[in-house]
PDB file of C-alpha atoms in Angstrom:
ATOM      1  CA  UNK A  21      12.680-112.481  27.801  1.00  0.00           C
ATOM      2  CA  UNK A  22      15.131-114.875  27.040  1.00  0.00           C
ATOM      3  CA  UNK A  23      15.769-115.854  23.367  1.00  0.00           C
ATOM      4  CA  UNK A  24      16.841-119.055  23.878  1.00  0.00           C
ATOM      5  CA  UNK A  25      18.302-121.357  27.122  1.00  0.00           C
ATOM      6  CA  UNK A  26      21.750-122.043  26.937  1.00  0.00           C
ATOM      7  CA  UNK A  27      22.398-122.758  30.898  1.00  0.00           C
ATOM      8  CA  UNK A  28      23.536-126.260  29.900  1.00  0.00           C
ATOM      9  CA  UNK A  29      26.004-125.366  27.619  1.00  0.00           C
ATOM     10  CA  UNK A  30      29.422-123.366  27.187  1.00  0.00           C
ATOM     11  CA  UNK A  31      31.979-125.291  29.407  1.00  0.00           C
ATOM     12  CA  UNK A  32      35.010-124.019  28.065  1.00  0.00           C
ATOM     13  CA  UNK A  33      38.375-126.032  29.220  1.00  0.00           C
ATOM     14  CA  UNK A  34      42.206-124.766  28.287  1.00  0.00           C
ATOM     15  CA  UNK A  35      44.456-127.601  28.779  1.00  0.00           C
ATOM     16  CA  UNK A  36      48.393-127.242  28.946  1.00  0.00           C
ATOM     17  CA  UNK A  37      47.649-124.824  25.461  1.00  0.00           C
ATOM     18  CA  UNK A  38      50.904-123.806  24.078  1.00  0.00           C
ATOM     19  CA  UNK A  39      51.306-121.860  20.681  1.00  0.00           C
ATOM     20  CA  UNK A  40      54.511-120.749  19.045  1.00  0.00           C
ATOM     21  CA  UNK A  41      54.787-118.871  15.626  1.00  0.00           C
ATOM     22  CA  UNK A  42      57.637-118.580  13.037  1.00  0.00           C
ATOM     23  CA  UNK A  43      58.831-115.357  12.181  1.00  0.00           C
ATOM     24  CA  UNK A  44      59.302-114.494   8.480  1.00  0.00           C
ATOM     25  CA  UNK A  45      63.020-114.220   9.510  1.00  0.00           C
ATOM     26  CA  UNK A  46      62.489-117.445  10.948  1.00  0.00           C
ATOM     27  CA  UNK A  47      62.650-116.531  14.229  1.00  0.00           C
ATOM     28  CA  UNK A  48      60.488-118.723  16.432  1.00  0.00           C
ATOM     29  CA  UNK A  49      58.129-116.891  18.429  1.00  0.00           C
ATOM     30  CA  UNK A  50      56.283-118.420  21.597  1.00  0.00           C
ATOM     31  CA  UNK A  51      52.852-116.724  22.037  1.00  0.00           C
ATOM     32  CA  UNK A  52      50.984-118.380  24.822  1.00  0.00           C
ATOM     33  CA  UNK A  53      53.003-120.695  27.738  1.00  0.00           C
ATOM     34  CA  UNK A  54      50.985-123.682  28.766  1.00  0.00           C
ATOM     35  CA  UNK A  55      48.104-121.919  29.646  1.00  0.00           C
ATOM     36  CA  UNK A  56      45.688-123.628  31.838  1.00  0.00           C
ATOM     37  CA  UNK A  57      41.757-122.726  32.991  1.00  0.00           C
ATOM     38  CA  UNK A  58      38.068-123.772  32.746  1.00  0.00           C
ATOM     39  CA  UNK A  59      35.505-120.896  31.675  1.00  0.00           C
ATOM     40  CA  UNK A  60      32.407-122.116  33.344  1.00  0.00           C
ATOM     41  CA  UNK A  61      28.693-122.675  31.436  1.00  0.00           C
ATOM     42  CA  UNK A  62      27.340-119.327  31.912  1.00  0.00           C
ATOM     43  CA  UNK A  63      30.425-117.207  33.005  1.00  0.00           C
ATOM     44  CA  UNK A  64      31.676-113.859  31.277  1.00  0.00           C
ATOM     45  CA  UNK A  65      35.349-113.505  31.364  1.00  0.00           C
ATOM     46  CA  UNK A  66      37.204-110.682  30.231  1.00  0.00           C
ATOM     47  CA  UNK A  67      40.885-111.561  29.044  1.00  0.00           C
ATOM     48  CA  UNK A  68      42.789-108.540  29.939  1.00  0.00           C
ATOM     49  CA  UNK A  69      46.791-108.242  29.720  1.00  0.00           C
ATOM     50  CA  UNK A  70      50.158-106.289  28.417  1.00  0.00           C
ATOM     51  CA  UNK A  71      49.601-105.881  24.390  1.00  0.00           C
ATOM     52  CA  UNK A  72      50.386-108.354  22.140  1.00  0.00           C
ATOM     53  CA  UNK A  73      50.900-110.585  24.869  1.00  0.00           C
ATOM     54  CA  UNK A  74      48.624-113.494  22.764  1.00  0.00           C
ATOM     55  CA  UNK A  75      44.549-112.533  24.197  1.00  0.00           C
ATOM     56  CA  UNK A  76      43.495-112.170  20.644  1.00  0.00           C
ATOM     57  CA  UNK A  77      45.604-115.521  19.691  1.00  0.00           C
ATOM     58  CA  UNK A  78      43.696-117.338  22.828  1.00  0.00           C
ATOM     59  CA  UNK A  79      40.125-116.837  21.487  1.00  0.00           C
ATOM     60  CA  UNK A  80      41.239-117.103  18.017  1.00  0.00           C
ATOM     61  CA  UNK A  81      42.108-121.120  19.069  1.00  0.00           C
ATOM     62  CA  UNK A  82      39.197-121.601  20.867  1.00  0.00           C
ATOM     63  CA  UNK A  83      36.653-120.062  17.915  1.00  0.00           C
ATOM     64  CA  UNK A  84      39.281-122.523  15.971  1.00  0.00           C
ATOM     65  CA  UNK A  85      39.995-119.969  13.846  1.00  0.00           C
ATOM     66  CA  UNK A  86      43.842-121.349  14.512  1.00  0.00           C
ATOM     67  CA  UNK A  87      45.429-124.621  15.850  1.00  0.00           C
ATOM     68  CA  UNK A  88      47.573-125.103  18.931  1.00  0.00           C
ATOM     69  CA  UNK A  89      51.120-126.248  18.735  1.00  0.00           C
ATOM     70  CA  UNK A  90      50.437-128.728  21.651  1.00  0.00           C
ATOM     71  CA  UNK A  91      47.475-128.421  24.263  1.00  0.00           C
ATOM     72  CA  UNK A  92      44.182-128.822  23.817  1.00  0.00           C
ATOM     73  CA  UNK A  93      40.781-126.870  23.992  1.00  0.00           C
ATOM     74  CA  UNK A  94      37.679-128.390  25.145  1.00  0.00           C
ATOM     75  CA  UNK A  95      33.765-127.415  24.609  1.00  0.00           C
ATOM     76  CA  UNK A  96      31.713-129.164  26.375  1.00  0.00           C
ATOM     77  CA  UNK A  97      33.901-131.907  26.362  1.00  0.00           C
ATOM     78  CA  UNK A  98      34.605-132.317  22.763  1.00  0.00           C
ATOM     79  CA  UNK A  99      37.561-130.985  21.474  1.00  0.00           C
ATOM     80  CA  UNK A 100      37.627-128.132  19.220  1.00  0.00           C
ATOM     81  CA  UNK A 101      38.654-128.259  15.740  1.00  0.00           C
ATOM     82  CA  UNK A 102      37.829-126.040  13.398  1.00  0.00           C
ATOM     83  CA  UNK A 103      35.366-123.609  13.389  1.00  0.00           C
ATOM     84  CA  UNK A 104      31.552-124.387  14.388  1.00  0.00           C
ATOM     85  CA  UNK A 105      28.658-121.965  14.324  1.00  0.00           C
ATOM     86  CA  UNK A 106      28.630-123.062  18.264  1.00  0.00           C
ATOM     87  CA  UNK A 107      31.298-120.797  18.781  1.00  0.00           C
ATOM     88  CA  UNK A 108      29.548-117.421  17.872  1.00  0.00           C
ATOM     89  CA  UNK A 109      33.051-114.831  16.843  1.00  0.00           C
ATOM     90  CA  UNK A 110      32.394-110.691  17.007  1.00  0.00           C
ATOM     91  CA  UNK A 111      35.718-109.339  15.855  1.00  0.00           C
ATOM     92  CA  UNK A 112      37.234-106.193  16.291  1.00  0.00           C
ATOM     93  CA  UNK A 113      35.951-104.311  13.100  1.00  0.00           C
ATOM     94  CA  UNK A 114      32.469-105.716  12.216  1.00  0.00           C
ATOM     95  CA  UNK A 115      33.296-107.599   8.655  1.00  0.00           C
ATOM     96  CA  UNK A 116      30.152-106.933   7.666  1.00  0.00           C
ATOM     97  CA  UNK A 117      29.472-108.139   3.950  1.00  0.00           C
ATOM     98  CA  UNK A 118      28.728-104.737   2.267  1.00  0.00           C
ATOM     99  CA  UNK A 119      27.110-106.018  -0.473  1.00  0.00           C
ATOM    100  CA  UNK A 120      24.219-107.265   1.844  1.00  0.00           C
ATOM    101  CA  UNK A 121      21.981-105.393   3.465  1.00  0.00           C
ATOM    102  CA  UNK A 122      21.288-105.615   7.519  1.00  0.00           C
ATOM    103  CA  UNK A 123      18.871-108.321   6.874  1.00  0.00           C
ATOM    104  CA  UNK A 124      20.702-110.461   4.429  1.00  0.00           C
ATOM    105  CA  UNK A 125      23.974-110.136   6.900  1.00  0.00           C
ATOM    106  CA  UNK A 126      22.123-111.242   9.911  1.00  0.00           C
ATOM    107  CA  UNK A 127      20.577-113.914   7.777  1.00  0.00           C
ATOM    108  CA  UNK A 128      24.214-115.491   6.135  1.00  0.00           C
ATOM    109  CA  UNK A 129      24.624-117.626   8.938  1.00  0.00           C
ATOM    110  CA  UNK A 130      21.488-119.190   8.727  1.00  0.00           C
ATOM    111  CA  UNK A 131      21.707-119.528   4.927  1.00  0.00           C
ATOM    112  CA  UNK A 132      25.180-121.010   5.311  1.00  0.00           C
ATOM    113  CA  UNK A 133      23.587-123.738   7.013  1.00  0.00           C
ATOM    114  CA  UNK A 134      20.913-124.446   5.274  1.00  0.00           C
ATOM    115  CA  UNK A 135      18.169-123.616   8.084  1.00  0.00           C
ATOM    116  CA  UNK A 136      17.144-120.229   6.974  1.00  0.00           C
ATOM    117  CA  UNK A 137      13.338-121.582   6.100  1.00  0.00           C
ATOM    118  CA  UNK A 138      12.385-122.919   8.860  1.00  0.00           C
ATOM    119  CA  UNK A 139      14.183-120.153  11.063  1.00  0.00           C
ATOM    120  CA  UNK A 140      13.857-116.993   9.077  1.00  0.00           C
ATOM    121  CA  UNK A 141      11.495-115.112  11.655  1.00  0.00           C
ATOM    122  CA  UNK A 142      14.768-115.076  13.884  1.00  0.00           C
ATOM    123  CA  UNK A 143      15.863-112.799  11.882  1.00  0.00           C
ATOM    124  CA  UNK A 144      13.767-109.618  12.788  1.00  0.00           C
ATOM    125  CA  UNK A 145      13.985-110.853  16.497  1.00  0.00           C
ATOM    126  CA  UNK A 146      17.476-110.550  16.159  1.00  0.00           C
ATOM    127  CA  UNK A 147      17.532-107.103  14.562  1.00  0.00           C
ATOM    128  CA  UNK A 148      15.024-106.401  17.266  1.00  0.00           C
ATOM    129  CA  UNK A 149      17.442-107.559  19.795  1.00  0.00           C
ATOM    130  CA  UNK A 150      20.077-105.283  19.335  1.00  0.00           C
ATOM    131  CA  UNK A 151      18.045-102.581  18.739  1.00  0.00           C
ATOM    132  CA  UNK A 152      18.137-102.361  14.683  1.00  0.00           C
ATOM    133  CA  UNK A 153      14.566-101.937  13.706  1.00  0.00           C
ATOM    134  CA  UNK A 154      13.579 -99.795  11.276  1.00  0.00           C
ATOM    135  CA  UNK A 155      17.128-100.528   9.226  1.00  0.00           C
ATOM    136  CA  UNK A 156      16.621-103.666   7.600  1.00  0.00           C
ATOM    137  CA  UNK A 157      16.714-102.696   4.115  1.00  0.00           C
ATOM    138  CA  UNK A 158      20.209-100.335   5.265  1.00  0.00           C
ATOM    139  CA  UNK A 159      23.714-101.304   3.551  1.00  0.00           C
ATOM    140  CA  UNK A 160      26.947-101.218   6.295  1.00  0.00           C
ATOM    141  CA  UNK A 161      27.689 -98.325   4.381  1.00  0.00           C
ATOM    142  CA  UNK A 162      24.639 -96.394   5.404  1.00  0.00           C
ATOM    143  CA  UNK A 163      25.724 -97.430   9.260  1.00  0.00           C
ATOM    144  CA  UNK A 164      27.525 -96.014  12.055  1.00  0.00           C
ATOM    145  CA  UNK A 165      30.234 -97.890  13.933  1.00  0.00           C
ATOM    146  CA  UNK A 166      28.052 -99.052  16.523  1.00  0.00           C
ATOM    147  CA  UNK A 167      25.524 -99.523  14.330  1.00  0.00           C
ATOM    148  CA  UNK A 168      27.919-101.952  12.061  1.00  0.00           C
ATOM    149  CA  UNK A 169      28.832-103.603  15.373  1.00  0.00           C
ATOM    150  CA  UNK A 170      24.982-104.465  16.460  1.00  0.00           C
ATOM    151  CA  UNK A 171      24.637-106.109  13.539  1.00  0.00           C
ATOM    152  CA  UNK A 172      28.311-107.741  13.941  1.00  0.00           C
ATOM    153  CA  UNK A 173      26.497-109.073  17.183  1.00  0.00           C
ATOM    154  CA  UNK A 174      23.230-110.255  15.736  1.00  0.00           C
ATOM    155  CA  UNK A 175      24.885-112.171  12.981  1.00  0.00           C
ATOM    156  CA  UNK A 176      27.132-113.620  15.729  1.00  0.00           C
ATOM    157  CA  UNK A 177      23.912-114.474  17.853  1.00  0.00           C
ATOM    158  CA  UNK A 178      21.374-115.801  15.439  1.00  0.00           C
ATOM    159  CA  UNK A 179      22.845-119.357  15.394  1.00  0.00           C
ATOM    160  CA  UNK A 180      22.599-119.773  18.830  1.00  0.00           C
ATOM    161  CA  UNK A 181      26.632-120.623  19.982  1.00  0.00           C
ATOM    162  CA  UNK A 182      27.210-122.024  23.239  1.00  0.00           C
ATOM    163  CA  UNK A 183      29.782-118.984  23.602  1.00  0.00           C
ATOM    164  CA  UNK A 184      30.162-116.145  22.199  1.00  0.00           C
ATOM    165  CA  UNK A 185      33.742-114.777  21.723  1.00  0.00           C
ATOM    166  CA  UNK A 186      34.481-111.115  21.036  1.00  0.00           C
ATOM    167  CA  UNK A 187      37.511-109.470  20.298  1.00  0.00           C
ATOM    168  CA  UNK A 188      37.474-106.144  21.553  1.00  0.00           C
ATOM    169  CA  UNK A 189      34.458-105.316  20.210  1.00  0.00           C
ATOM    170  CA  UNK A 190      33.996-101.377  21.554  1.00  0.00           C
ATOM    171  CA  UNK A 191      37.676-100.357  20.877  1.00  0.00           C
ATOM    172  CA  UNK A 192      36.955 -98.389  17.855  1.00  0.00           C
ATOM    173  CA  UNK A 193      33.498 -96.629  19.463  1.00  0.00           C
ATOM    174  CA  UNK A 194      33.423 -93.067  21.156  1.00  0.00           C
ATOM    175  CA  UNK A 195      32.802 -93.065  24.757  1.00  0.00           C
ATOM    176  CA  UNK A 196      29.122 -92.679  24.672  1.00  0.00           C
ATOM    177  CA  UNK A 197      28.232 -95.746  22.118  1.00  0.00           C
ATOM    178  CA  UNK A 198      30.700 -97.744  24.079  1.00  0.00           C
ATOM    179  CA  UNK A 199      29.284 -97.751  27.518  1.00  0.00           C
ATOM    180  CA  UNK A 200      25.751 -98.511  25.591  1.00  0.00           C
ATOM    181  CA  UNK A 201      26.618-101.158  23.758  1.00  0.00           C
ATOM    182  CA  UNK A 202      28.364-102.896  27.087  1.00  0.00           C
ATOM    183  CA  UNK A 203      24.938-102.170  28.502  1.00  0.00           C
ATOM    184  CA  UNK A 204      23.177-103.414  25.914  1.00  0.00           C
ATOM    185  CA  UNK A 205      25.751-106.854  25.718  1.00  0.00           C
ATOM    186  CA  UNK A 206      25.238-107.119  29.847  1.00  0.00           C
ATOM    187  CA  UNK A 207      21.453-106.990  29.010  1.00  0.00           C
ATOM    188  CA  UNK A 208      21.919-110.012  26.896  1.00  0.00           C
ATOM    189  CA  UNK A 209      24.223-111.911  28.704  1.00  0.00           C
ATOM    190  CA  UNK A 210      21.752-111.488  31.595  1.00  0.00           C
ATOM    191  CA  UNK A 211      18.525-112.719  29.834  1.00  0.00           C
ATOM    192  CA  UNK A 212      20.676-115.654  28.076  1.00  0.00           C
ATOM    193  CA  UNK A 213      23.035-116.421  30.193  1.00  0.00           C
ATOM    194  CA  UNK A 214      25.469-118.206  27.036  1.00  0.00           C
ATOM    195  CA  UNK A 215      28.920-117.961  28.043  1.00  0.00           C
ATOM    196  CA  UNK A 216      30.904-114.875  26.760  1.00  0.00           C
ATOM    197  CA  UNK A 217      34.590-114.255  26.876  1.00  0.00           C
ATOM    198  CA  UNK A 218      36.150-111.059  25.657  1.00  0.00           C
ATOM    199  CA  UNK A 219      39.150-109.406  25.002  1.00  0.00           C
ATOM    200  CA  UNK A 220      39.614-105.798  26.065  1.00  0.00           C
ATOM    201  CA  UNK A 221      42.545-103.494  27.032  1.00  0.00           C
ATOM    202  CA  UNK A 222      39.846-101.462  28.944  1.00  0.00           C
ATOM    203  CA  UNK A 223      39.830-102.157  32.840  1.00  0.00           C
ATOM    204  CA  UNK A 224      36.601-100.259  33.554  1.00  0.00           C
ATOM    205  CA  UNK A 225      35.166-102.497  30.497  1.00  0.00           C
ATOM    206  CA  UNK A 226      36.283-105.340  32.361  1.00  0.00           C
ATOM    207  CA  UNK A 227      34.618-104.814  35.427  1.00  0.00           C
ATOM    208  CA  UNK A 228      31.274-103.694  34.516  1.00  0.00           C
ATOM    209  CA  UNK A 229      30.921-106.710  31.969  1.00  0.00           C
ATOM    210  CA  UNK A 230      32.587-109.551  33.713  1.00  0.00           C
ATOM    211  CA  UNK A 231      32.036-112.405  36.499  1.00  0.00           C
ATOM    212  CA  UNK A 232      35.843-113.000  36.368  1.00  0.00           C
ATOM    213  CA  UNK A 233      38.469-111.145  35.149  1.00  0.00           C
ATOM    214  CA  UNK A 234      41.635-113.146  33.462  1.00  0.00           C
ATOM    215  CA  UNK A 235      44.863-111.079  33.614  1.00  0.00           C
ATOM    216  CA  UNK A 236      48.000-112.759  31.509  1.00  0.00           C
ATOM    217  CA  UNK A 237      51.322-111.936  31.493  1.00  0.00           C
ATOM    218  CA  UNK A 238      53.104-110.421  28.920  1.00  0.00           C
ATOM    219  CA  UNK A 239      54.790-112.863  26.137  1.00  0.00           C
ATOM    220  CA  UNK A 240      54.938-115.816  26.110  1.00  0.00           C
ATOM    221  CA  UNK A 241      51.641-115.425  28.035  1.00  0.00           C
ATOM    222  CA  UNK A 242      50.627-117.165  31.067  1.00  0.00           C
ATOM    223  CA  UNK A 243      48.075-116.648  32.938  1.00  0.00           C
ATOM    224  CA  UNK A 244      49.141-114.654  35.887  1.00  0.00           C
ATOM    225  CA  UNK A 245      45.803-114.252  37.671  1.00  0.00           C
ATOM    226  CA  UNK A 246      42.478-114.977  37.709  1.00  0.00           C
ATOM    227  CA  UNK A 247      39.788-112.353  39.728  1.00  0.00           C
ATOM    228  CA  UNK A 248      36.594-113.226  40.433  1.00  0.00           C
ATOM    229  CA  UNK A 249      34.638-109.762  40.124  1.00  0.00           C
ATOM    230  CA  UNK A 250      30.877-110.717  42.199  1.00  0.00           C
ATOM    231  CA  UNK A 251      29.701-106.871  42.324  1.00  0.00           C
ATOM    232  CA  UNK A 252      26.407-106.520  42.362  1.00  0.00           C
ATOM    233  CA  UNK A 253      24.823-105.990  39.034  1.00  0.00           C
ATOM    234  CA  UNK A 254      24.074-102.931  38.077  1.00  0.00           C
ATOM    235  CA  UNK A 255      27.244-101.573  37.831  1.00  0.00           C
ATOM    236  CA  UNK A 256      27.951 -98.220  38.978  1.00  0.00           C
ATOM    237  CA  UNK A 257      31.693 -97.170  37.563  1.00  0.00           C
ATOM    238  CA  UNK A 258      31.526 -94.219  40.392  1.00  0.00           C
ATOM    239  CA  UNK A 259      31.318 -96.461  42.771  1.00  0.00           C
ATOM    240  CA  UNK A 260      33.802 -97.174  45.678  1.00  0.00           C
ATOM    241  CA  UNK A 261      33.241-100.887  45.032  1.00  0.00           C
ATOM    242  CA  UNK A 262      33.933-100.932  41.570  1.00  0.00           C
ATOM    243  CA  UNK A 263      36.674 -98.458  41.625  1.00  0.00           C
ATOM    244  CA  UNK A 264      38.542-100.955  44.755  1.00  0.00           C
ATOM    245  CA  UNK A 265      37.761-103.365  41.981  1.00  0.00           C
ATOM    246  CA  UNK A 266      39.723-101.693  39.268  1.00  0.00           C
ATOM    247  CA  UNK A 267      42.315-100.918  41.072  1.00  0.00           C
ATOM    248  CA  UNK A 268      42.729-104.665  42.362  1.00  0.00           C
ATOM    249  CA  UNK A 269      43.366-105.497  38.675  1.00  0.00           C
ATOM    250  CA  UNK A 270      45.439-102.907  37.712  1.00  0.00           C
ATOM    251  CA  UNK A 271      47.910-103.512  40.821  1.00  0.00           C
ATOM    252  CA  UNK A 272      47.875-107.070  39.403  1.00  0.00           C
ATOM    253  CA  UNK A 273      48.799-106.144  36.452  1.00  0.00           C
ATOM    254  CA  UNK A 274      51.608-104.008  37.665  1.00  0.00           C
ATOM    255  CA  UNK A 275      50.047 -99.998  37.622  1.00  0.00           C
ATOM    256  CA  UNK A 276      50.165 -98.988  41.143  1.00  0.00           C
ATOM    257  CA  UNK A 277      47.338 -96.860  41.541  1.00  0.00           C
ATOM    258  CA  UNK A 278      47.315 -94.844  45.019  1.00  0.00           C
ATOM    259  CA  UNK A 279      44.212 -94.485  47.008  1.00  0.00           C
TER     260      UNK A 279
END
């Protein structure tokens, strides 16, 4: 059942968004080219490209975590400045406060804006939701990786954004927690329907999670193509679909793969 209806909301616009950095040598260093796209209300797009060519830098401006040098980035039509509980951030390592128990972690954001009385029984539906009962009263050290990372998620979740951005999430997870917890994110992407846009190296990742696939070019990025991926969900990885699929993307991106 769905948590909450966000089918409304999410409409994320990238308009002409160009960001440079200064080296400490001084060396001026252009990250992302005038970089142009619209993530639709309701979409999950995987940002997929060469490393370090600027995908982490991308979500980074639009969680406004970081500015552009010139371009703008658009929410639902108002421009984004600064960060905004609206714009829900899972980063790569879970940044859990270790001081706080699961609960108390899953309950900051509600704390931090002053809401947490009248919405505190989110809290266990939360935990609930990523599959965390029965740890409540657990400290991140007590936790697994995936474990750390549900509860990364839930924090993330509890407010409600309009998107949620996540920044390769599953990198640092063995094989097995990895494809559950992109089950477990599909599942709520599917019964939500928010808007979700990821960063991954992992092509298989892409594919199973995403309705389009964004590949970018290496620095300074551009976006060199964007896939729409309309498999049928469930995902099978074996199958000959989603293995044409993966191998449309990684010809894209340059590894010829013979078949």
């Amino acid at each position: 059942m769905p948590l909450y209806n966000q089918t409304s909301l999410g409409k994320i616009e990238i308009k002409n968004v160009f960001k440079q950095f200064t080296s400490p040598a001084g060396e001026v260093i252009v990250a992302l080219n005038h970089l142009n796209f619209t993530v639709e209300s309701g979409e999950f797009i995987s940002l997929i490209g060469p490393s370090g060519c600027g995908k982490t830098t991308l979500l980074r401006l639009i969680a406004g975590l970081a500015e552009t040098t010139d371009g703008e980035i658009y929410l639902d039509g108002q421009k984004v400045t600064g960060t905004s509980y609206e714009r829900g951030f899972v980063f790569q390592n879970p940044e859990l406060f270790k001081w706080m128990n699961i609960e108390k972690n899953v309950a900051f954001g509600l704390k931090a804006r002053s809401v947490y009385k009248e919405k505190k029984e989110d809290v266990q539906k939360y935990i609930d939701l990523v599959g965390l009962r029965g740890f409540e009263k657990s400290y991140p050290h007590h936790l697994s990786g995936g474990m750390a990372q549900r509860v990364s998620l839930a924090r993330a979740l509890i407010n409600h954004p309009r998107v949620l951005l996540l920044d390769e999430p599953f990198g640092s997870l063995d094989t097995s927690t990895r494809s559950t917890m992109q089950q477990e994110l599909v599942k709520i992407w599917s019964d939500n329907r928010m808007t979700m846009a990821m960063v991954t190296h992992d092509v298989d990742e892409a594919v199973f999670l995403s309705t389009r696939i964004v590949i970018m070019t290496s620095r300074p990025a551009q976006v060199k193509e964007i896939i729409v991926n309309d498999l049928p969900r469930p995902r099978e990885r074996n199958a000959p679909s989603f293995m044409e699929m993966r191998n449309k993307i990684l010809n894209t991106m340059g590894v010829h793969i013979d078949v």
